[in-house]
Amino acid sequence: MEETIFVTENGGELQSPEFPKKYPRLVFLSWNLLSPPGTQILLTFDHQFRLEDSAENGACWYDFVVAEESTETSSITWGPWCGKKVPPTINSASNHLRVTFNSDEYFSYSPGFKVYYSLLYFYPRSASRTLKAAVTVGSSMAATAATRAGPLSMDDLDQTISAFNTVEQLFRTLNPNTWRLDLDTVYGQKHLQYRSRNYLLANRLNKVDLNRLHDDVKRYSCTPRNHSVNLREELRTTNAVFFPRCLLVKRCGGNCGCGTDRWNSGCVCQASKSTPKLHEVLKYTPETTLNQRNTRTRLRWVLSDILLTHHERCECACSRPPR
């Protein structure tokens, strides 16, 4: 069953059937959340959260809830979530979110899940361009004045935080009066933790054979290797910034058939197997509150889960086999 919901200032909630009792088996529900143009959607999960546990490999295959967002330029998926850990707060990049709940034919649990949705407003970039000159990296007074005067553009803030090396430095500069509380708030959230898979190569006990190494170079020049990606560019989002700004991912690289006559022409190194992997980062988006006199915006940092594509295997695609 699929339902379309128009998000208003009053907000609302979604929940698994029979919440807080056991949800039924063989259920597939989908909610399309739409908000007015120029707004965003905030999802906050209730602390009562319990679905069927994940598979042995950590994947949520059986009963799960997932949030998805698709725009003209990008597609972002949060989750899927299962088990007992409460999902993190989700802040959309646009005015459209899709929440899906699925349960299989086997086990069901209580209480299931409940998620609250609400409306967020954000400023157009032109409204905050005048603040660019007021931002000085490492100056608490400048950062504080800027946040009081109005919201920084995402590009301005992205450049400002580029000089920070730790989360503490980030919070101490942007929120000098409340940085300790902000740290406790962020790290006190219940969230999913991601543990990457480690692939260990067996040690070679035999003496190194230089001919063998030469053959390995020719055979494995096109291999997955660490590649630094800028998260805003990778996710194609302009209304949010991340800390850290860049992450390492495995991407195919290197030439094809190094040492041959056509070692770097006629062939392209490309992925033959790709896997999306979950990464946990700090995400900032403007949070605006309305009152009778004016509109106030404050810094809002949350732990967020993002998916990045990693290349596990690579191959050389050639117009004709290299000699």
XYZ file of C-alpha atoms in Angstrom:
323
model
C 0.000 0.000 0.000
C 1.280 3.467 -0.879
C 0.028 6.743 0.598
C 0.870 10.358 -0.222
C 1.034 12.794 2.710
C 1.362 16.566 2.438
C 3.529 17.852 5.280
C 2.326 21.009 7.044
C 3.595 23.075 9.968
C 1.611 20.847 12.310
C 3.699 17.818 11.321
C 2.550 14.271 11.927
C 3.668 10.722 12.482
C 4.022 7.371 10.741
C 4.108 4.018 12.464
C 4.096 0.297 11.906
C 0.633 -1.325 12.050
C -0.601 -2.062 15.591
C 2.166 0.052 17.194
C 3.208 -0.446 20.010
C 2.046 -4.040 19.650
C 3.555 -6.616 17.302
C 3.340 -5.588 13.688
C 1.743 -8.081 11.246
C 3.753 -10.298 8.942
C 3.901 -9.853 5.173
C 3.386 -6.093 5.237
C 4.663 -3.584 2.692
C 3.794 0.069 3.328
C 5.112 3.157 1.587
C 4.518 6.817 2.449
C 5.391 9.658 0.058
C 5.979 12.802 2.106
C 5.623 16.077 0.191
C 6.213 19.560 1.603
C 5.844 23.037 0.010
C 8.635 24.273 -2.288
C 11.479 25.918 -0.397
C 11.099 23.623 2.603
C 12.658 20.430 3.898
C 11.354 17.446 5.846
C 12.710 16.341 9.216
C 12.246 12.736 10.397
C 12.731 11.873 14.071
C 12.276 8.289 15.258
C 10.593 7.448 18.556
C 12.846 5.851 21.179
C 10.613 2.775 21.072
C 12.078 0.883 18.153
C 12.210 -2.876 17.625
C 12.193 -4.830 14.390
C 13.563 -8.239 13.488
C 17.342 -8.446 13.837
C 19.653 -8.238 10.856
C 21.190 -11.174 9.024
C 24.584 -12.594 10.028
C 26.352 -10.199 7.662
C 24.644 -7.199 9.300
C 22.241 -6.509 6.429
C 18.569 -5.750 7.159
C 16.900 -8.229 4.827
C 13.854 -9.430 6.771
C 11.905 -6.645 8.508
C 13.124 -3.097 7.981
C 12.260 0.567 7.508
C 14.067 2.765 4.992
C 13.931 6.419 3.888
C 14.672 7.473 0.315
C 15.011 10.776 -1.467
C 15.267 11.295 -5.212
C 15.856 14.587 -6.984
C 16.689 15.498 -10.553
C 20.404 15.258 -9.806
C 20.824 12.739 -7.003
C 19.370 9.845 -5.059
C 19.988 9.300 -1.335
C 18.982 6.299 0.770
C 18.985 6.247 4.579
C 18.880 2.794 6.091
C 17.522 0.224 5.909
C 17.190 -0.091 9.700
C 16.224 -3.071 11.791
C 16.930 -4.594 15.198
C 16.892 -2.472 18.366
C 19.024 0.581 17.568
C 17.020 3.747 17.012
C 17.727 5.263 13.564
C 19.298 8.734 13.417
C 17.403 11.922 12.679
C 16.932 12.458 8.944
C 16.941 15.864 7.263
C 15.929 15.813 3.607
C 17.733 17.810 0.958
C 14.482 18.557 -0.864
C 10.751 18.665 -0.196
C 10.141 14.983 -0.995
C 10.850 11.914 1.119
C 9.674 8.338 0.797
C 9.456 6.071 3.852
C 8.991 2.325 3.352
C 8.264 -0.449 5.850
C 8.585 -4.135 5.003
C 8.014 -7.302 7.048
C 8.500 -10.877 5.831
C 6.484 -14.028 6.505
C 8.368 -15.217 9.576
C 8.870 -13.299 12.837
C 7.298 -10.091 14.101
C 8.217 -7.955 17.102
C 6.857 -5.194 19.272
C 6.663 -2.255 19.435
C 7.721 -1.867 15.796
C 8.517 1.756 14.962
C 7.105 5.263 15.033
C 8.601 8.245 13.230
C 7.602 11.905 13.503
C 7.782 14.194 10.482
C 7.918 17.981 10.585
C 8.500 20.947 8.323
C 11.764 22.905 8.057
C 12.393 26.180 6.257
C 15.687 27.162 4.702
C 16.990 30.409 3.268
C 17.870 30.866 -0.398
C 21.565 31.243 -1.006
C 21.228 34.880 -2.143
C 19.936 35.882 1.297
C 23.188 34.916 2.979
C 25.858 36.012 0.508
C 26.458 39.214 2.484
C 27.706 37.108 5.376
C 30.710 35.750 3.516
C 32.967 38.644 4.506
C 32.032 38.218 8.171
C 33.375 34.675 8.414
C 36.970 34.282 9.596
C 38.295 30.770 10.155
C 39.359 30.245 13.744
C 37.564 33.350 15.039
C 34.846 32.519 17.549
C 33.518 36.071 17.572
C 33.158 36.186 13.803
C 31.455 32.806 13.634
C 29.098 33.692 16.472
C 28.220 37.022 14.902
C 27.552 35.352 11.592
C 25.172 32.796 13.091
C 23.299 35.546 14.915
C 23.010 37.727 11.849
C 21.651 34.961 9.679
C 22.449 31.604 8.128
C 25.665 31.046 6.222
C 25.383 29.675 2.729
C 26.425 26.056 2.411
C 29.417 27.037 0.266
C 30.563 29.618 2.817
C 30.285 27.188 5.709
C 31.942 24.439 3.705
C 34.977 26.680 3.167
C 34.961 27.839 6.784
C 35.188 24.360 8.283
C 37.937 23.277 5.906
C 40.589 24.392 8.410
C 39.235 22.252 11.260
C 40.884 18.937 12.073
C 38.599 17.633 14.835
C 34.948 17.786 15.802
C 35.913 19.631 18.994
C 37.664 22.372 17.024
C 34.607 22.692 14.812
C 32.169 23.094 17.691
C 34.458 25.314 19.811
C 34.734 27.821 16.968
C 31.175 27.857 15.664
C 29.478 27.504 19.062
C 31.920 28.869 21.662
C 29.301 29.123 24.396
C 27.575 25.779 23.936
C 30.162 23.542 22.266
C 30.406 21.118 25.211
C 26.654 20.657 25.277
C 26.606 20.254 21.502
C 29.229 17.517 21.707
C 27.258 15.674 24.381
C 24.073 16.042 22.342
C 25.585 14.692 19.129
C 27.395 11.754 20.675
C 24.524 10.998 23.016
C 22.237 10.199 20.088
C 21.283 6.617 19.537
C 22.525 5.708 16.108
C 23.742 2.922 13.927
C 27.410 2.145 13.915
C 29.074 0.950 10.758
C 31.907 -1.485 10.776
C 33.632 -1.918 7.456
C 34.706 -5.333 6.217
C 38.414 -6.020 6.375
C 39.916 -8.115 3.673
C 43.235 -9.540 4.821
C 45.758 -10.900 2.351
C 47.652 -14.035 3.272
C 51.358 -13.563 4.002
C 53.761 -14.955 1.480
C 56.243 -17.261 3.150
C 58.275 -17.946 0.043
C 61.078 -15.748 -1.266
C 59.974 -12.853 -3.422
C 60.189 -13.669 -7.132
C 60.830 -10.534 -9.162
C 59.402 -12.111 -12.293
C 56.259 -12.907 -10.380
C 56.063 -9.331 -9.139
C 56.460 -8.120 -12.698
C 53.585 -10.334 -13.794
C 51.474 -9.096 -10.877
C 52.028 -5.503 -11.967
C 50.825 -6.283 -15.465
C 47.840 -8.277 -14.222
C 46.724 -6.102 -11.318
C 47.513 -2.563 -12.344
C 43.777 -2.004 -12.699
C 42.765 -2.522 -9.049
C 40.616 -0.926 -6.325
C 42.566 1.638 -4.372
C 41.834 4.391 -1.862
C 40.318 7.470 -3.443
C 39.340 10.656 -1.615
C 35.866 11.974 -2.465
C 34.250 15.241 -1.457
C 30.908 14.320 0.099
C 28.988 17.306 -1.221
C 30.159 16.594 -4.761
C 29.739 12.829 -4.414
C 26.166 13.131 -3.076
C 25.399 16.080 -5.355
C 23.888 18.111 -2.551
C 24.270 21.864 -2.067
C 22.077 22.527 0.971
C 24.153 20.590 3.506
C 27.758 20.268 4.628
C 29.529 17.329 6.211
C 32.331 16.723 8.677
C 34.662 15.311 7.640
C 34.320 16.944 4.250
C 36.000 14.044 2.418
C 36.126 10.267 2.914
C 38.241 7.494 1.455
C 36.472 5.004 -0.797
C 37.717 2.125 -2.915
C 37.615 3.063 -6.584
C 39.162 1.408 -9.614
C 42.356 2.992 -10.802
C 45.640 2.320 -12.548
C 46.520 1.504 -16.114
C 45.714 -1.677 -17.963
C 48.554 -4.045 -18.773
C 51.395 -1.894 -17.441
C 54.628 -2.814 -19.236
C 52.987 -3.897 -22.482
C 53.106 -2.040 -25.773
C 49.614 -0.648 -25.226
C 49.915 -0.174 -21.463
C 47.900 3.038 -21.316
C 45.898 3.261 -24.515
C 42.917 1.470 -25.920
C 41.813 0.140 -22.496
C 39.746 1.591 -19.676
C 39.924 0.452 -16.055
C 36.378 0.057 -14.792
C 34.488 -1.590 -11.944
C 33.230 -5.136 -12.412
C 31.716 -5.306 -8.915
C 30.475 -2.391 -6.799
C 29.079 -2.366 -3.270
C 27.312 0.458 -1.393
C 28.748 0.895 2.101
C 27.398 2.848 5.030
C 29.426 5.714 6.524
C 28.609 7.763 9.600
C 29.336 11.498 9.398
C 28.294 14.787 10.942
C 25.766 16.610 8.775
C 24.753 20.254 9.058
C 21.555 21.741 7.651
C 19.826 24.983 8.631
C 17.150 24.629 11.275
C 14.681 27.502 11.413
C 12.200 28.278 14.154
C 9.358 30.749 13.721
C 8.076 33.179 16.306
C 5.835 36.228 16.250
C 8.652 38.765 15.783
C 11.225 37.184 13.545
C 12.700 34.034 12.166
C 15.697 32.563 13.950
C 18.142 30.064 12.519
C 20.634 28.100 14.586
C 23.368 25.609 13.806
C 22.082 22.092 13.762
C 24.502 19.175 13.599
C 23.364 15.552 13.630
C 25.027 12.212 13.075
C 23.879 10.952 9.712
C 24.325 7.758 7.716
C 25.306 8.038 4.055
C 25.926 5.399 1.402
C 29.032 5.583 -0.790
C 29.825 3.226 -3.645
C 32.992 1.151 -3.249
C 34.589 -0.831 -6.074
C 35.502 -4.372 -5.019
C 36.721 -5.740 -8.344
C 38.040 -4.055 -11.457
C 38.555 -5.075 -15.068
C 40.074 -3.636 -18.200
C 37.647 -2.931 -20.987
C 39.639 -2.848 -24.217
C 38.732 -2.146 -27.801
C 41.022 -5.077 -28.595
C 43.112 -7.220 -26.240
C 46.438 -5.612 -25.266
C 49.547 -7.279 -26.629
